[in-house]
Amino acid sequence: MNDNQNFERIIKKEKRKKLLITAVISSIVTVTIGFVAVMATTIILGKQMDVQAEKQINQFNIADLIYSPNIRSTSQRYRLTAMTRATLSSDRQKNIDGYRVAYPEKKVILNLSGPESSSETSSNIYKNDTIKNINIMAANPKTGQKEPIFFNRAYPNWYGSQKNKDKLMSPITPTHEAKTLQALPNTLGEVAITFDKRYRYEDILKMMPHNIMINYYWLGFHSAALDTSSHVGCYVGLNAKDDGSGKLNDQFAGLPDKTKYNDYQGLKKALKSQINRKNVDHIDIAKDAEKQLAPSLKTAEFAGVIVTGRTENLAKLDQLPYTYASNVGITTPIMPYQSSIK
C-alpha cells in the first residue's frame, strides 16, 4: 500500500469521524432545544395556571365571607390534574349550636381561561299554593337538607303597586316555622329570622334570647323588587364568632392581609370586588348590598339573623315582637356524648 492510499484512508476516516461528531452534536442541540422549549412552555403555562388559581382562591375567600349563611370553609385544596387543568375544592360545614354538620363540598375545575365548571348549584324551591297563601321551602339539591330562607318585607307592597303583575312573582306568605319545632324534641335546629325592621348590631345582641346562638347576620335587601323565591341563595351577610357569643368584629385586629377579607370592613371591601358579578332580576346583588352598609359595625344594621339551638328554645322565636318570619334550616339529633354550646 502506497502513501497515497494511506492518505485517502485517513481522510475518509476523519470525514466519518467529523460526520459522526456533527450528528451527535446536532442531536444534543435538538434535544436541548426541545427540552428548553418544553420547560419554557411548562413554566409559562404553570404561571398562567397559578394566576387563575390565585383568582379563584380569592373568590373562594370572598364567598366564604359574604355569601355563606352559617356555612364555613374548613379547608381548601388545589390540585393540578393536567398541564392546563386544575381542581380547587373546599370542605364546608354548618355550626348547629356547637355541632359540626357536614355541608356539600365546593369545587371548581380551572383551565387557562378561568373556571371551567363548578359544583355550586341553586337550591331546589318548593311552593305550596293555596287559596289564600303561597308557602315556600328550599332544599339543598345534593343532600336534601332544608335551607333557611329570609323574606323581603318590602316586596309585597312593591308588587301591589305594579300594573303589569303577570310578569312578576307573586308574594310569598311569610312562614312561621319555628313554632313547629316544638314537635321535634331532643334535637338541635337552625332558624332564619327575618326582622320586622332593620336593627342595629348592638341591639340585636341584647334582644335575642340568651339560650340560642346567633350564627349569622343578614344584611337584607335595599331593593323592594327582589322577591323571596328568586333571591334564595343570594344572601349577603357575616357569620358570627363560633364560640356562641354571637359577636362580630369591625376590623381584623392582626396585621392586615390584602389577599384576605375579614369582618365588617372586609365585607365592604369584598362587595366592591363583586360588583357586576351576580345579578338577580336585573339587580346587582353587590351594589344593592352596598347601599345597606354603615361606616362601622357600631352603626351597622341588619335585616335578620340565622340562629341555632335546642328546638324547644327555637320554637318560642315566633312569639317575639320583632319576628316578621321564621324559616327552619338543618336539624340534627342531640347525642348523649356531645354537649351543645347553648
Tab-separated table of C-alpha atoms in Angstrom:
chain	number	residue	atom	x	y	z
A	1	MET	CA	0.000	0.000	0.000
A	2	ASN	CA	1.481	3.334	-1.096
A	3	ASP	CA	1.378	6.675	0.684
A	4	ASN	CA	-1.475	7.995	-1.443
A	5	GLN	CA	-3.760	5.102	-0.439
A	6	ASN	CA	-2.927	5.569	3.233
A	7	PHE	CA	-3.621	9.271	2.949
A	8	GLU	CA	-7.028	8.610	1.326
A	9	ARG	CA	-7.956	6.169	4.084
A	10	ILE	CA	-7.022	8.695	6.764
A	11	ILE	CA	-9.082	11.394	5.044
A	12	LYS	CA	-12.148	9.106	4.751
A	13	LYS	CA	-11.790	8.092	8.422
A	14	GLU	CA	-11.593	11.724	9.511
A	15	LYS	CA	-14.641	12.601	7.393
A	16	ARG	CA	-16.658	9.778	9.006
A	17	LYS	CA	-15.478	10.917	12.432
A	18	LYS	CA	-16.483	14.524	11.740
A	19	LEU	CA	-19.879	13.435	10.372
A	20	LEU	CA	-20.489	11.334	13.486
A	21	ILE	CA	-19.444	14.196	15.797
A	22	THR	CA	-21.653	16.601	13.832
A	23	ALA	CA	-24.601	14.185	14.074
A	24	VAL	CA	-24.095	13.726	17.815
A	25	ILE	CA	-23.787	17.492	18.404
A	26	SER	CA	-26.850	18.122	16.233
A	27	SER	CA	-28.854	15.547	18.216
A	28	ILE	CA	-27.732	17.021	21.533
A	29	VAL	CA	-28.605	20.534	20.372
A	30	THR	CA	-32.016	19.362	19.107
A	31	VAL	CA	-32.790	17.547	22.354
A	32	THR	CA	-31.566	20.517	24.405
A	33	ILE	CA	-33.653	22.988	22.408
A	34	GLY	CA	-36.652	20.673	22.689
A	35	PHE	CA	-36.144	20.274	26.427
A	36	VAL	CA	-35.722	24.033	26.906
A	37	ALA	CA	-38.861	24.656	24.820
A	38	VAL	CA	-40.868	22.122	26.846
A	39	MET	CA	-39.594	23.572	30.121
A	40	ALA	CA	-40.315	27.146	28.980
A	41	THR	CA	-43.816	26.137	27.892
A	42	THR	CA	-44.373	24.307	31.182
A	43	ILE	CA	-43.199	27.329	33.185
A	44	ILE	CA	-45.368	29.744	31.163
A	45	LEU	CA	-48.439	27.514	31.433
A	46	GLY	CA	-47.715	26.934	35.117
A	47	LYS	CA	-47.605	30.672	35.764
A	48	GLN	CA	-50.867	31.166	33.877
A	49	MET	CA	-52.494	28.396	35.932
A	50	ASP	CA	-51.123	29.962	39.123
A	51	VAL	CA	-52.762	33.260	38.153
A	52	GLN	CA	-56.122	31.542	37.598
A	53	ALA	CA	-55.749	29.608	40.869
A	54	GLU	CA	-54.988	32.804	42.793
A	55	LYS	CA	-58.064	34.497	41.310
A	56	GLN	CA	-60.299	31.558	42.229
A	57	ILE	CA	-58.876	31.206	45.751
A	58	ASN	CA	-59.559	34.904	46.202
A	59	GLN	CA	-63.150	34.349	45.024
A	60	PHE	CA	-63.491	31.409	47.422
A	61	ASN	CA	-62.373	33.647	50.307
A	62	ILE	CA	-64.868	36.342	49.325
A	63	ALA	CA	-67.714	33.819	49.079
A	64	ASP	CA	-66.738	32.370	52.484
A	65	LEU	CA	-67.148	35.821	53.986
A	66	ILE	CA	-70.226	37.328	52.352
A	67	TYR	CA	-72.224	34.583	50.572
A	68	SER	CA	-72.141	31.795	53.190
A	69	PRO	CA	-75.038	31.957	55.675
A	70	ASN	CA	-73.894	29.771	58.599
A	71	ILE	CA	-71.603	27.932	56.180
A	72	ARG	CA	-67.897	27.765	56.958
A	73	SER	CA	-64.957	26.526	54.931
A	74	THR	CA	-62.685	24.234	56.945
A	75	SER	CA	-60.017	23.580	54.303
A	76	GLN	CA	-59.010	24.374	50.733
A	77	ARG	CA	-57.183	22.047	48.337
A	78	TYR	CA	-55.580	22.881	44.990
A	79	ARG	CA	-54.565	20.037	42.677
A	80	LEU	CA	-53.072	20.252	39.184
A	81	THR	CA	-54.698	17.421	37.188
A	82	ALA	CA	-53.034	18.305	33.850
A	83	MET	CA	-50.683	20.955	32.483
A	84	THR	CA	-53.647	23.245	31.729
A	85	ARG	CA	-56.257	21.906	34.158
A	86	ALA	CA	-56.637	22.022	37.926
A	87	THR	CA	-59.188	21.485	40.684
A	88	LEU	CA	-59.816	23.774	43.642
A	89	SER	CA	-62.057	22.384	46.358
A	90	SER	CA	-63.232	23.419	49.802
A	91	ASP	CA	-64.649	21.314	52.628
A	92	ARG	CA	-67.542	23.059	54.383
A	93	GLN	CA	-69.743	22.642	57.423
A	94	LYS	CA	-72.502	24.284	59.448
A	95	ASN	CA	-72.382	25.096	63.146
A	96	ILE	CA	-75.620	23.949	64.769
A	97	ASP	CA	-75.194	25.140	68.366
A	98	GLY	CA	-71.723	23.606	68.546
A	99	TYR	CA	-72.457	20.510	66.464
A	100	ARG	CA	-70.472	20.455	63.213
A	101	VAL	CA	-72.771	19.275	60.443
A	102	ALA	CA	-71.227	18.497	57.065
A	103	TYR	CA	-72.239	20.694	54.139
A	104	PRO	CA	-71.623	19.808	50.463
A	105	GLU	CA	-68.109	20.376	49.182
A	106	LYS	CA	-67.496	23.350	46.934
A	107	LYS	CA	-65.376	22.524	43.874
A	108	VAL	CA	-64.252	24.402	40.771
A	109	ILE	CA	-62.379	22.998	37.766
A	110	LEU	CA	-59.991	25.530	36.230
A	111	ASN	CA	-58.256	25.893	32.873
A	112	LEU	CA	-56.099	28.629	31.334
A	113	SER	CA	-59.168	30.806	30.712
A	114	GLY	CA	-60.564	30.523	34.242
A	115	PRO	CA	-63.343	28.429	35.806
A	116	GLU	CA	-64.485	25.607	33.541
A	117	SER	CA	-67.185	24.148	35.756
A	118	SER	CA	-68.410	24.428	39.332
A	119	SER	CA	-70.163	22.181	41.825
A	120	GLU	CA	-72.300	25.102	43.040
A	121	THR	CA	-75.998	24.575	42.332
A	122	SER	CA	-79.098	26.547	43.179
A	123	SER	CA	-81.412	25.350	45.931
A	124	ASN	CA	-84.489	23.411	44.954
A	125	ILE	CA	-87.504	25.628	45.596
A	126	TYR	CA	-90.845	24.079	46.507
A	127	LYS	CA	-94.054	26.104	46.649
A	128	ASN	CA	-97.390	25.077	48.062
A	129	ASP	CA	-100.111	27.313	46.625
A	130	THR	CA	-103.405	27.508	48.484
A	131	ILE	CA	-106.361	29.835	48.010
A	132	LYS	CA	-105.017	32.372	50.496
A	133	ASN	CA	-101.315	31.625	50.859
A	134	ILE	CA	-98.220	30.704	48.871
A	135	ASN	CA	-95.814	28.846	51.109
A	136	ILE	CA	-92.202	28.094	50.230
A	137	MET	CA	-89.452	25.629	51.106
A	138	ALA	CA	-85.847	25.418	49.887
A	139	ALA	CA	-83.697	22.279	49.924
A	140	ASN	CA	-80.098	21.545	49.046
A	141	PRO	CA	-80.143	19.569	45.758
A	142	LYS	CA	-77.249	17.309	46.810
A	143	THR	CA	-78.288	16.351	50.332
A	144	GLY	CA	-81.979	17.198	50.503
A	145	GLN	CA	-81.223	19.212	53.654
A	146	LYS	CA	-83.602	22.074	54.257
A	147	GLU	CA	-82.123	25.535	53.646
A	148	PRO	CA	-83.234	28.530	55.775
A	149	ILE	CA	-84.958	31.354	53.888
A	150	PHE	CA	-85.134	35.097	54.507
A	151	PHE	CA	-88.031	37.288	53.329
A	152	ASN	CA	-88.015	40.689	51.662
A	153	ARG	CA	-90.565	42.630	53.715
A	154	ALA	CA	-90.869	45.401	51.111
A	155	TYR	CA	-91.743	43.149	48.169
A	156	PRO	CA	-95.493	42.625	48.820
A	157	ASN	CA	-96.180	46.393	48.841
A	158	TRP	CA	-93.980	46.937	45.796
A	159	TYR	CA	-95.760	44.106	43.973
A	160	GLY	CA	-99.141	45.630	44.844
A	161	SER	CA	-98.119	48.941	43.278
A	162	GLN	CA	-97.127	47.410	39.928
A	163	LYS	CA	-99.508	47.431	36.953
A	164	ASN	CA	-98.049	44.535	34.964
A	165	LYS	CA	-98.182	41.772	37.581
A	166	ASP	CA	-98.279	38.913	35.059
A	167	LYS	CA	-94.505	39.047	34.619
A	168	LEU	CA	-93.796	39.210	38.358
A	169	MET	CA	-93.508	36.561	41.044
A	170	SER	CA	-96.433	36.550	43.446
A	171	PRO	CA	-95.544	37.498	47.036
A	172	ILE	CA	-94.716	34.592	49.322
A	173	THR	CA	-96.572	34.434	52.626
A	174	PRO	CA	-94.061	34.828	55.491
A	175	THR	CA	-93.529	31.457	57.131
A	176	HIS	CA	-93.574	30.867	60.902
A	177	GLU	CA	-91.876	27.501	61.067
A	178	ALA	CA	-90.010	27.993	64.353
A	179	LYS	CA	-93.109	27.107	66.375
A	180	THR	CA	-93.367	23.728	64.595
A	181	LEU	CA	-90.069	22.649	66.186
A	182	GLN	CA	-91.915	22.088	69.466
A	183	ALA	CA	-92.932	18.743	67.965
A	184	LEU	CA	-89.287	17.743	67.468
A	185	PRO	CA	-87.771	17.092	70.926
A	186	ASN	CA	-84.176	16.192	71.764
A	187	THR	CA	-82.988	17.975	68.635
A	188	LEU	CA	-80.860	20.960	67.648
A	189	GLY	CA	-82.037	23.174	64.836
A	190	GLU	CA	-81.286	26.162	62.628
A	191	VAL	CA	-83.754	29.002	62.018
A	192	ALA	CA	-83.595	32.118	59.827
A	193	ILE	CA	-85.345	35.069	61.470
A	194	THR	CA	-86.446	37.976	59.281
A	195	PHE	CA	-86.948	41.038	61.475
A	196	ASP	CA	-89.912	43.401	61.262
A	197	LYS	CA	-87.395	46.166	60.524
A	198	ARG	CA	-83.648	46.637	60.395
A	199	TYR	CA	-81.940	46.649	63.810
A	200	ARG	CA	-78.524	47.800	64.933
A	201	TYR	CA	-75.954	45.131	65.601
A	202	GLU	CA	-75.600	46.049	69.294
A	203	ASP	CA	-79.390	45.982	69.774
A	204	ILE	CA	-79.644	42.548	68.176
A	205	LEU	CA	-77.134	41.174	70.678
A	206	LYS	CA	-79.297	42.474	73.525
A	207	MET	CA	-82.725	41.497	72.228
A	208	MET	CA	-82.061	37.900	71.097
A	209	PRO	CA	-82.715	35.222	73.778
A	210	HIS	CA	-79.581	34.072	75.569
A	211	ASN	CA	-80.465	30.386	75.223
A	212	ILE	CA	-79.937	30.427	71.453
A	213	MET	CA	-76.797	31.004	69.390
A	214	ILE	CA	-76.551	33.777	66.794
A	215	ASN	CA	-74.645	32.277	63.869
A	216	TYR	CA	-75.175	34.749	61.030
A	217	TYR	CA	-76.249	38.351	60.384
A	218	TRP	CA	-78.169	39.054	57.176
A	219	LEU	CA	-77.630	42.474	55.620
A	220	GLY	CA	-81.009	42.445	53.876
A	221	PHE	CA	-82.061	43.968	50.561
A	222	HIS	CA	-82.241	47.607	49.610
A	223	SER	CA	-84.403	46.985	46.544
A	224	ALA	CA	-88.073	46.272	47.115
A	225	ALA	CA	-88.216	44.460	43.743
A	226	LEU	CA	-86.364	41.335	44.908
A	227	ASP	CA	-88.904	38.625	45.639
A	228	THR	CA	-88.377	35.923	48.231
A	229	SER	CA	-88.081	32.886	45.935
A	230	SER	CA	-85.663	34.480	43.430
A	231	HIS	CA	-83.092	35.561	45.986
A	232	VAL	CA	-82.748	32.229	47.839
A	233	GLY	CA	-79.002	31.563	47.981
A	234	CYS	CA	-78.090	35.206	47.263
A	235	TYR	CA	-77.891	36.387	50.841
A	236	VAL	CA	-75.162	38.846	51.823
A	237	GLY	CA	-74.052	38.985	55.438
A	238	LEU	CA	-71.499	37.887	58.009
A	239	ASN	CA	-71.012	34.775	60.104
A	240	ALA	CA	-70.666	35.441	63.821
A	241	LYS	CA	-67.919	34.038	66.003
A	242	ASP	CA	-68.047	30.288	66.516
A	243	ASP	CA	-67.933	30.473	70.318
A	244	GLY	CA	-71.632	31.161	70.879
A	245	SER	CA	-71.187	34.839	71.742
A	246	GLY	CA	-72.902	35.965	68.537
A	247	LYS	CA	-70.329	38.709	68.132
A	248	LEU	CA	-68.767	40.249	65.025
A	249	ASN	CA	-65.602	42.296	64.620
A	250	ASP	CA	-65.445	45.629	62.855
A	251	GLN	CA	-61.906	45.115	61.622
A	252	PHE	CA	-59.315	42.360	61.845
A	253	ALA	CA	-57.123	43.140	64.825
A	254	GLY	CA	-53.980	41.494	63.431
A	255	LEU	CA	-51.744	42.594	60.613
A	256	PRO	CA	-53.862	43.380	57.525
A	257	ASP	CA	-53.599	40.910	54.655
A	258	LYS	CA	-54.597	42.375	51.307
A	259	THR	CA	-55.448	38.925	49.937
A	260	LYS	CA	-57.969	38.118	52.689
A	261	TYR	CA	-61.317	39.501	53.692
A	262	ASN	CA	-62.301	39.698	57.339
A	263	ASP	CA	-65.085	41.171	59.445
A	264	TYR	CA	-67.331	44.163	58.714
A	265	GLN	CA	-64.728	46.313	56.971
A	266	GLY	CA	-63.703	43.278	54.930
A	267	LEU	CA	-67.338	42.882	53.884
A	268	LYS	CA	-67.245	46.377	52.396
A	269	LYS	CA	-64.015	45.620	50.569
A	270	ALA	CA	-65.351	42.287	49.267
A	271	LEU	CA	-68.599	43.777	47.965
A	272	LYS	CA	-66.682	46.295	45.851
A	273	SER	CA	-64.884	43.419	44.151
A	274	GLN	CA	-68.189	41.629	43.429
A	275	ILE	CA	-69.960	44.431	41.539
A	276	ASN	CA	-71.269	43.239	38.150
A	277	ARG	CA	-70.672	39.567	39.033
A	278	LYS	CA	-74.061	38.402	40.351
A	279	ASN	CA	-77.460	39.681	39.215
A	280	VAL	CA	-80.980	38.679	40.243
A	281	ASP	CA	-83.908	40.101	38.280
A	282	HIS	CA	-81.514	42.626	36.689
A	283	ILE	CA	-80.425	43.848	40.129
A	284	ASP	CA	-76.752	43.750	41.024
A	285	ILE	CA	-76.632	41.970	44.394
A	286	ALA	CA	-73.321	43.538	45.461
A	287	LYS	CA	-74.405	47.067	44.534
A	288	ASP	CA	-77.708	46.544	46.319
A	289	ALA	CA	-75.918	45.311	49.451
A	290	GLU	CA	-73.511	48.263	49.429
A	291	LYS	CA	-76.482	50.588	49.953
A	292	GLN	CA	-77.158	48.838	53.267
A	293	LEU	CA	-73.681	49.364	54.696
A	294	ALA	CA	-72.747	51.689	57.549
A	295	PRO	CA	-69.386	53.382	58.225
A	296	SER	CA	-68.620	50.938	61.028
A	297	LEU	CA	-70.052	47.967	62.902
A	298	LYS	CA	-71.189	50.272	65.716
A	299	THR	CA	-73.852	51.818	63.455
A	300	ALA	CA	-74.408	48.750	61.250
A	301	GLU	CA	-77.951	47.469	60.810
A	302	PHE	CA	-79.138	44.008	59.813
A	303	ALA	CA	-82.453	42.703	58.486
A	304	GLY	CA	-82.284	39.241	60.009
A	305	VAL	CA	-80.211	36.516	61.636
A	306	ILE	CA	-79.690	32.782	61.498
A	307	VAL	CA	-79.777	31.233	64.958
A	308	THR	CA	-79.273	27.716	66.254
A	309	GLY	CA	-80.114	25.901	69.461
A	310	ARG	CA	-82.414	23.408	71.100
A	311	THR	CA	-85.733	23.073	69.326
A	312	GLU	CA	-87.769	23.870	72.467
A	313	ASN	CA	-85.986	27.241	72.653
A	314	LEU	CA	-86.188	27.961	68.936
A	315	ALA	CA	-89.934	27.230	68.965
A	316	LYS	CA	-90.528	30.383	71.044
A	317	LEU	CA	-88.997	32.727	68.451
A	318	ASP	CA	-92.313	33.213	66.647
A	319	GLN	CA	-93.726	34.810	69.804
A	320	LEU	CA	-91.174	37.633	69.773
A	321	PRO	CA	-92.477	41.038	68.601
A	322	TYR	CA	-89.649	41.617	66.115
A	323	THR	CA	-90.109	38.322	64.219
A	324	TYR	CA	-91.576	39.033	60.788
A	325	ALA	CA	-90.885	35.490	59.566
A	326	SER	CA	-89.117	32.337	60.732
A	327	ASN	CA	-87.869	29.581	58.463
A	328	VAL	CA	-86.238	26.334	59.583
A	329	GLY	CA	-82.982	25.020	58.125
A	330	ILE	CA	-80.987	21.958	59.198
A	331	THR	CA	-81.903	19.887	62.253
A	332	THR	CA	-79.716	17.290	63.943
A	333	PRO	CA	-80.352	14.953	66.913
A	334	ILE	CA	-78.760	15.666	70.280
A	335	MET	CA	-76.241	12.987	71.216
A	336	PRO	CA	-75.654	11.905	74.835
A	337	TYR	CA	-71.877	12.036	74.366
A	338	GLN	CA	-71.754	15.561	72.917
A	339	SER	CA	-72.725	18.852	74.540
A	340	SER	CA	-74.180	21.816	72.702
A	341	ILE	CA	-72.970	25.394	73.295
A	342	LYS	CA	-76.322	26.705	74.499
